[in-house]
Structures are given as C-alpha cells and as structure tokens.
C-alpha cells in the first residue's frame, strides 16, 4: 500500500502501488474475536524471561538467505553473515509506546501540523494531521482501485488509530500503529536500542528453520486474512482485525508475530530489488537515497554505488530510475499483516518486503527493536 503527497494532489487522497497490509476495523478501531478462538491463548502479560534484557530474546549468529522469488522486489536472493543480537519478542505495544511518550513528550509525525508550504495544493481534508486508515467496503465497484478501502482520516494517530472517534483505551497489549520511521527510531534511541536491518529482521523471522523460496502457503500460526480480500474475511485465525501481541505460537527463537498482525519497520532504505549492498555490516550506517546512475545496472534498473549523476550521460539514465527519484523516501517493511490474503497480498513470508513512505502513518504498521549487546554474548553460545 502506498500513499504519497503526489497521489493526494493528483487524485484527491488516492492510494497508489501495491497493497501490503492494513489494520481492518469495522469502520474504526475494533477487533472482534471470531467464534472459533478456543485454541488461541493470547499471552498479553508475558512473564519476564530470565535474560539480561527482559522482554527480548537472543537471536544467534548465522548466514541468512535474504529474499524470495514470489514478487520481483524480493529478488535476487542474497546471503549475508550476521552476528547475534537481542530482539524484542513482541511488537512494541501501545503501553510501551505510551511510556516513551510520557517520559519524553514526543509528538508523532501523524500528530504534527501539516506543512502546507512544502506541499502546496493539498485539498482541505488533507491539511490536517492524520493517518491512512483501512475501511472495509461492502462491495467492489471499480476493480482494484484501493481508494475503495483506504481513507485519509484527520485525527488518526497512534492514540486514535481508526480516527478521532476511536481509542486505544483498554488495548495496552496491542501493537502500536500509525507510526513512521522517525517515530520508531525515536523510541529505539530512547530505549538505547536500534531498529533491525532487513537482513537481521529476516534472519530472526526464519526462527532457525531452513529458508524456503517460492512458497505462498498461508501460515496457520499468524494473524492474516482468510477469505476474499477486501470484502469477505472468515477470520479462521481467531481475529478479523489486529490482535494483541503473542496470541499465536512463537517461532524457533521465541519471537511472536514476526509474520502477520502488523507490518514492521526496518532501518534499511527501500529500493525495489536486492543487491550486494544489502550485505553491509549492521553497524554501518544505511546508504542514503539512490542517485541516478549510468550504465552499470542490475535487474530492476538498479545501479552501483560508484555511479553518480554527474558521471551519467543523459542517454544512459533509465526512465525507471528517473521515476524512482520522484518518489518519496522509503524504508523497508517486513512480515505482512492481518490483511495479507492469497488473492491480493501474499507477503506473509519472511522473505517478503515492501517500501513504506517515511512520512506516512498508516493503521497497519508497527515495529520492534533490537540490541547488539556483545557483553552478554557469552551467555548465549552460538549454534555450530
């Protein structure tokens, strides 16, 4: 799912690109349970683990095969060597984010005034702070036009994910949503943590199981969409909307909801393919936005770091590259969410990925943090 300032101007708050996932509430912030939920045991009060970092689990070092072959942006598959790290065993919750806001006075991007001078021509309804919210349609009248089920709602933010008439009251154990990359990084810095790289996130999501590619089976232990998106949801997984954290079985590392529930931000900037630069060490700062390159290209119209705009003859600049330069800055999001469905978004896989606009708050996106604590590595010997 993509929502850009340009698309707002061009189509009056239209949505462009591919649907990733989104929060689905019945016209707001509601999460009714399905009738067949006996097998679900939501551990909303996770007991502190006996670790140096409560609420986190150790992810051992290893070699990750990053990527998949289902969608073009997941290719090519790249391998990367990773050191071990600690990771939040759940997505950051409303309660945890509220503690951060109370301690710092932080104001999220969705709560800040809109800079109308930077974005002239915005219609009045888009000049108010807010976020993009999923509103399930009763019928489809215009094929795959995503404006049928997405709305920009003034007053929607992490406290009111479905709009000003909704609230997170009583939902402390739900993942915080309607946050941007700046919001997630601010929280991580406050904790003394960081956001995971795409490779770190994918390695953790695999949970120690062998990597697979080309598999699109819907996971049984994850909050995804069962039925025909966006008009029919059987909710056989127990929820028709976002679920509290830890309602489904953890993976092999003890991490909950790495697949489904809400998408998760990573620290890596997005580009629509993988290449060798994705193998950079996690302690190396991410590269900035791509510049228009000359002739050295990879599949998907990419370029290598040494290619710069001043060295590129005009005839060699790919049209796709010029178009990409006009798009907002994005970061990689991973894991899919409870709106991923076989008929529209098969991104309920560790290797799936998508870009999220840096200044866009949506009701389907959250995050978790990691900690690279070498002082406590000895307590967790690596697997051979």
Coordinates of C-alpha atoms in Angstrom, one line a residue:
X1 CA 0.0 0.0 0.0
X2 CA 1.4 3.4 -1.0
X3 CA 0.1 6.8 -0.2
X4 CA 2.1 9.8 -1.4
X5 CA 1.7 13.6 -1.5
X6 CA 1.7 13.4 -5.2
X7 CA -1.1 10.9 -5.2
X8 CA -3.1 13.1 -2.8
X9 CA -2.7 16.0 -5.2
X10 CA -3.5 14.0 -8.3
X11 CA -6.4 12.0 -7.1
X12 CA -7.8 13.7 -4.0
X13 CA -6.2 11.4 -1.5
X14 CA -5.8 8.4 -3.8
X15 CA -3.6 5.4 -2.9
X16 CA -1.0 4.1 -5.3
X17 CA 1.0 1.0 -5.6
X18 CA 0.6 -2.5 -4.2
X19 CA -1.4 -3.2 -1.1
X20 CA 0.8 -4.5 1.7
X21 CA -1.5 -4.9 4.6
X22 CA -3.6 -2.7 6.8
X23 CA -5.5 -2.6 10.0
X24 CA -9.0 -3.7 9.4
X25 CA -11.6 -2.5 11.9
X26 CA -15.3 -2.2 11.4
X27 CA -15.1 1.4 10.4
X28 CA -12.8 2.1 13.3
X29 CA -10.6 0.6 16.0
X30 CA -12.5 -2.6 16.8
X31 CA -11.1 -6.1 16.9
X32 CA -14.0 -8.5 17.5
X33 CA -12.9 -12.1 18.1
X34 CA -14.1 -14.8 15.8
X35 CA -16.2 -17.7 17.2
X36 CA -13.5 -20.4 16.9
X37 CA -10.9 -19.0 19.2
X38 CA -10.6 -21.8 21.8
X39 CA -7.1 -22.7 20.5
X40 CA -5.8 -19.1 20.9
X41 CA -4.1 -18.3 24.2
X42 CA -3.1 -14.7 24.0
X43 CA -0.2 -14.1 26.4
X44 CA -0.9 -10.5 27.0
X45 CA 1.0 -10.4 30.2
X46 CA 4.2 -12.1 29.2
X47 CA 6.3 -13.2 32.2
X48 CA 9.7 -11.6 32.2
X49 CA 12.3 -14.1 30.9
X50 CA 15.5 -14.8 32.8
X51 CA 17.7 -12.8 30.4
X52 CA 20.0 -9.8 30.8
X53 CA 17.4 -7.9 28.7
X54 CA 13.8 -8.6 29.8
X55 CA 11.3 -8.7 27.0
X56 CA 14.0 -9.6 24.5
X57 CA 15.2 -12.9 23.2
X58 CA 18.6 -13.9 21.8
X59 CA 18.9 -14.4 18.0
X60 CA 22.1 -16.3 17.3
X61 CA 24.7 -15.5 14.6
X62 CA 24.3 -17.1 11.2
X63 CA 24.0 -16.8 7.5
X64 CA 20.7 -15.5 6.2
X65 CA 19.5 -16.2 2.6
X66 CA 17.6 -12.9 2.2
X67 CA 14.8 -12.6 -0.3
X68 CA 12.3 -14.8 -2.1
X69 CA 11.0 -15.4 -5.7
X70 CA 7.3 -14.6 -5.3
X71 CA 7.5 -10.9 -6.1
X72 CA 10.1 -9.0 -8.2
X73 CA 11.2 -6.7 -5.3
X74 CA 12.3 -9.8 -3.3
X75 CA 14.9 -10.7 -5.8
X76 CA 17.7 -11.7 -6.2
X77 CA 18.2 -13.8 -3.1
X78 CA 21.3 -12.6 -1.3
X79 CA 23.3 -14.2 1.5
X80 CA 24.6 -12.2 4.5
X81 CA 26.7 -13.1 7.5
X82 CA 25.2 -11.8 10.8
X83 CA 26.3 -11.6 14.3
X84 CA 23.9 -12.5 17.2
X85 CA 21.7 -9.8 18.7
X86 CA 18.8 -9.4 21.1
X87 CA 15.3 -8.7 19.7
X88 CA 12.0 -7.7 21.3
X89 CA 10.0 -10.8 21.4
X90 CA 6.8 -8.9 20.5
X91 CA 6.0 -5.9 18.5
X92 CA 6.2 -2.7 20.5
X93 CA 2.8 -2.3 22.3
X94 CA 0.6 0.7 22.9
X95 CA 1.6 0.6 26.6
X96 CA 5.3 0.6 25.8
X97 CA 5.0 3.5 23.4
X98 CA 2.8 5.4 25.8
X99 CA 5.6 5.1 28.4
X100 CA 8.0 6.6 25.9
X101 CA 5.7 9.5 25.1
X102 CA 5.0 10.2 28.8
X103 CA 8.7 10.2 29.6
X104 CA 9.8 12.4 26.7
X105 CA 6.8 14.4 25.5
X106 CA 7.4 13.1 22.0
X107 CA 4.8 14.0 19.3
X108 CA 4.5 11.6 16.4
X109 CA 4.5 12.6 12.8
X110 CA 0.8 11.9 12.4
X111 CA 0.1 14.4 15.3
X112 CA 2.2 17.2 13.9
X113 CA 0.8 20.1 11.8
X114 CA 0.9 19.5 8.1
X115 CA 3.5 21.7 6.3
X116 CA 1.2 23.1 3.6
X117 CA 4.0 25.3 2.2
X118 CA 6.1 22.2 1.5
X119 CA 3.1 20.6 -0.1
X120 CA 1.1 23.3 -1.9
X121 CA -2.2 22.4 -3.4
X122 CA -3.4 19.9 -0.8
X123 CA -7.1 19.7 -0.5
X124 CA -8.5 21.0 2.8
X125 CA -9.2 17.5 4.2
X126 CA -5.6 16.6 3.8
X127 CA -4.2 19.7 5.5
X128 CA -5.0 18.3 8.9
X129 CA -2.7 15.9 10.8
X130 CA -3.8 12.3 10.4
X131 CA -3.1 8.9 9.1
X132 CA -4.3 6.5 6.4
X133 CA -7.0 4.0 7.7
X134 CA -8.4 0.9 6.2
X135 CA -12.2 0.9 5.8
X136 CA -13.6 -2.4 4.6
X137 CA -16.0 -1.9 1.6
X138 CA -19.3 -3.8 1.3
X139 CA -18.8 -4.3 -2.4
X140 CA -16.2 -3.6 -5.1
X141 CA -17.3 -1.2 -7.8
X142 CA -14.0 -0.3 -9.5
X143 CA -11.9 -3.4 -9.6
X144 CA -8.6 -3.0 -7.7
X145 CA -8.9 0.8 -7.0
X146 CA -7.5 0.9 -3.5
X147 CA -9.4 4.2 -2.8
X148 CA -12.4 1.9 -2.2
X149 CA -11.0 0.7 1.1
X150 CA -8.4 3.2 2.2
X151 CA -9.2 6.7 3.7
X152 CA -7.1 9.5 5.0
X153 CA -8.6 10.4 8.3
X154 CA -7.8 13.7 10.1
X155 CA -7.1 13.0 13.7
X156 CA -6.0 9.4 13.2
X157 CA -2.7 8.7 15.1
X158 CA -1.3 6.1 17.5
X159 CA -3.7 7.1 20.2
X160 CA -6.7 7.0 17.7
X161 CA -5.7 4.5 15.0
X162 CA -9.1 4.5 13.3
X163 CA -9.7 8.2 13.6
X164 CA -10.6 10.7 16.3
X165 CA -13.7 8.7 17.4
X166 CA -11.6 5.7 18.2
X167 CA -9.2 5.0 21.0
X168 CA -6.5 2.6 22.2
X169 CA -8.0 2.6 25.7
X170 CA -8.0 -0.9 27.1
X171 CA -5.7 -2.0 24.3
X172 CA -2.4 -1.8 26.1
X173 CA -1.2 -5.2 24.7
X174 CA -2.0 -4.3 21.1
X175 CA 0.9 -3.3 18.8
X176 CA 1.3 0.4 18.4
X177 CA 0.4 1.5 14.8
X178 CA 0.1 4.8 12.9
X179 CA 3.8 5.4 13.5
X180 CA 6.5 6.4 10.9
X181 CA 10.2 5.6 10.6
X182 CA 11.1 8.7 12.6
X183 CA 8.7 7.7 15.4
X184 CA 10.1 4.2 15.6
X185 CA 13.7 5.4 15.6
X186 CA 13.0 7.9 18.3
X187 CA 11.5 5.2 20.5
X188 CA 14.5 2.9 19.8
X189 CA 17.0 5.6 20.7
X190 CA 15.1 6.3 24.0
X191 CA 15.5 2.6 24.8
X192 CA 19.1 2.5 23.8
X193 CA 18.2 0.1 21.1
X194 CA 18.0 0.2 17.3
X195 CA 15.7 -0.9 14.5
X196 CA 16.9 -4.2 12.8
X197 CA 18.3 -4.2 9.4
X198 CA 16.3 -6.0 6.8
X199 CA 18.7 -8.9 6.9
X200 CA 18.6 -9.1 10.7
X201 CA 14.8 -9.0 10.7
X202 CA 14.5 -11.7 8.1
X203 CA 17.0 -13.9 9.9
X204 CA 15.1 -13.6 13.1
X205 CA 11.8 -14.2 11.4
X206 CA 13.1 -17.5 10.0
X207 CA 13.4 -18.7 13.6
X208 CA 16.2 -21.1 12.9
X209 CA 14.2 -23.0 10.2
X210 CA 15.7 -23.5 6.8
X211 CA 14.9 -20.7 4.4
X212 CA 12.4 -21.5 1.7
X213 CA 11.6 -19.7 -1.5
X214 CA 8.6 -19.6 -3.8
X215 CA 6.2 -20.9 -1.1
X216 CA 3.0 -19.0 -0.7
X217 CA 1.1 -21.2 1.7
X218 CA -0.8 -19.1 4.3
X219 CA 0.7 -19.6 7.7
X220 CA -1.5 -21.3 10.3
X221 CA 0.0 -19.6 13.4
X222 CA -0.3 -16.0 12.2
X223 CA -2.9 -13.2 12.1
X224 CA -3.7 -12.9 8.3
X225 CA -6.8 -12.6 6.2
X226 CA -8.8 -15.7 5.4
X227 CA -11.3 -15.2 2.6
X228 CA -11.6 -12.8 -0.4
X229 CA -9.9 -9.5 0.3
X230 CA -11.2 -6.9 0.9
X231 CA -14.9 -7.9 1.2
X232 CA -15.0 -11.3 3.0
X233 CA -13.0 -12.4 6.0
X234 CA -13.7 -15.8 7.6
X235 CA -11.4 -15.0 10.5
X236 CA -10.5 -18.6 11.0
X237 CA -7.3 -17.5 12.7
X238 CA -9.3 -16.0 15.5
X239 CA -9.4 -12.3 14.7
X240 CA -11.0 -10.1 12.0
X241 CA -8.6 -7.3 12.9
X242 CA -5.4 -6.6 14.6
X243 CA -4.7 -8.9 17.5
X244 CA -2.9 -8.3 20.9
X245 CA 0.7 -9.4 20.8
X246 CA 1.6 -13.0 21.5
X247 CA -1.7 -14.6 20.5
X248 CA 0.0 -17.1 18.2
X249 CA 2.8 -19.6 18.7
X250 CA 6.3 -18.1 18.8
X251 CA 8.9 -19.1 16.2
X252 CA 12.0 -21.1 16.9
X253 CA 13.8 -18.2 18.6
X254 CA 10.8 -17.3 20.8
X255 CA 9.7 -14.3 18.8
X256 CA 5.9 -13.6 18.4
X257 CA 4.1 -12.3 15.4
X258 CA 7.0 -12.0 13.1
X259 CA 4.6 -12.9 10.4
X260 CA 1.2 -11.2 10.2
X261 CA -0.6 -8.9 12.6
X262 CA 1.2 -5.7 11.6
X263 CA 4.0 -4.8 9.2
X264 CA 7.3 -4.0 10.9
X265 CA 9.7 -1.2 10.0
X266 CA 13.4 -1.8 9.5
X267 CA 16.3 0.7 9.4
X268 CA 17.1 0.0 5.7
X269 CA 16.1 2.3 2.9
X270 CA 14.0 0.7 0.3
X271 CA 14.8 0.0 -3.3
X272 CA 12.8 -2.4 -5.4
X273 CA 15.5 -5.2 -5.6
X274 CA 18.2 -6.8 -3.5
X275 CA 21.9 -6.4 -4.3
X276 CA 25.3 -6.8 -2.7
X277 CA 25.0 -3.6 -0.7
X278 CA 22.3 -5.3 1.4
X279 CA 25.2 -7.3 2.9
X280 CA 26.8 -4.3 4.7
X281 CA 27.5 -4.9 8.4
X282 CA 24.6 -3.9 10.6
X283 CA 26.8 -1.3 12.4
X284 CA 27.4 0.5 9.1
X285 CA 25.0 3.4 8.5
X286 CA 22.4 2.8 5.8
X287 CA 23.1 4.4 2.5
X288 CA 21.1 7.4 1.5
X289 CA 18.7 7.8 -1.3
X290 CA 19.8 6.3 -4.6
X291 CA 21.2 8.8 -7.2
X292 CA 20.6 8.5 -10.9
X293 CA 23.2 6.1 -12.4
X294 CA 24.8 5.4 -15.7
X295 CA 25.2 2.1 -17.4
X296 CA 26.1 -0.3 -14.7
X297 CA 22.8 -1.8 -13.8
X298 CA 21.2 -4.9 -12.2
X299 CA 17.8 -6.4 -12.7
X300 CA 15.1 -3.9 -11.9
X301 CA 17.0 -0.8 -13.1
X302 CA 19.4 -0.5 -10.2
X303 CA 23.0 0.8 -10.0
X304 CA 26.2 0.5 -8.1
X305 CA 27.4 3.0 -5.5
X306 CA 30.2 4.3 -7.8
X307 CA 27.6 5.5 -10.3
X308 CA 26.8 9.2 -9.8
X309 CA 24.6 11.6 -11.5
X310 CA 27.4 13.9 -12.7
X311 CA 29.1 10.9 -14.4
X312 CA 25.9 9.7 -16.2
X313 CA 25.4 10.7 -19.8
X314 CA 21.8 11.7 -20.3
X315 CA 21.2 8.9 -22.8
X316 CA 22.1 6.3 -20.3
X317 CA 19.7 7.4 -17.5
X318 CA 16.9 4.8 -17.3
X319 CA 13.4 6.1 -17.3
X320 CA 12.6 3.9 -14.3
X321 CA 15.4 5.5 -12.4
X322 CA 14.1 9.0 -13.1
X323 CA 10.7 8.0 -12.0
X324 CA 12.1 6.5 -8.8
X325 CA 13.9 9.8 -8.0
X326 CA 10.5 11.5 -7.9
X327 CA 9.1 9.1 -5.3
X328 CA 9.1 9.8 -1.6
X329 CA 11.9 8.4 0.6
X330 CA 11.0 4.9 1.9
X331 CA 12.2 2.3 4.3
X332 CA 11.8 -1.5 4.1
X333 CA 8.9 -3.0 6.0
X334 CA 8.6 -6.7 6.6
X335 CA 6.3 -9.5 7.8
X336 CA 3.0 -8.7 6.2
X337 CA -0.1 -8.2 8.4
X338 CA -3.5 -9.4 9.2
X339 CA -4.8 -8.1 5.8
X340 CA -2.4 -10.2 3.7
X341 CA -4.6 -12.6 1.7
X342 CA -3.8 -15.1 -1.0
X343 CA -5.8 -13.2 -3.6
X344 CA -4.2 -9.8 -3.1
X345 CA -1.1 -9.8 -0.9
X346 CA 0.9 -13.0 -0.3
X347 CA 3.5 -11.2 1.8
X348 CA 3.0 -13.3 4.9
X349 CA 6.5 -14.7 4.4
X350 CA 9.9 -13.9 6.0
X351 CA 11.4 -13.1 2.5
X352 CA 8.6 -10.7 1.6
X353 CA 9.3 -6.9 1.6
X354 CA 7.8 -3.6 0.7
X355 CA 8.6 0.1 0.9
X356 CA 6.8 2.5 3.2
X357 CA 6.9 6.2 2.7
X358 CA 8.9 7.8 5.5
X359 CA 6.3 10.5 6.3
X360 CA 3.2 8.2 6.0
X361 CA 1.5 6.9 9.1
X362 CA -0.9 4.0 8.5
X363 CA -3.1 1.8 10.6
X364 CA -1.3 -1.4 9.6
X365 CA 2.3 -0.7 10.5
X366 CA 4.3 -1.1 13.7
X367 CA 7.8 -2.1 14.7
X368 CA 10.1 -3.9 17.2
X369 CA 13.7 -3.1 18.3
X370 CA 17.0 -5.0 18.7
X371 CA 20.0 -4.6 20.9
X372 CA 23.5 -5.5 19.9
X373 CA 24.9 -6.3 23.4
X374 CA 28.3 -8.0 22.9
X375 CA 28.9 -8.1 26.7
X376 CA 26.2 -10.8 27.1
X377 CA 27.1 -12.9 24.1
X378 CA 29.0 -15.4 26.3
X379 CA 25.7 -16.4 28.0
X380 CA 24.3 -17.5 24.6
X381 CA 26.8 -19.7 22.8
X382 CA 26.3 -19.7 19.0
X383 CA 24.9 -22.7 17.2
X384 CA 27.6 -24.6 15.3

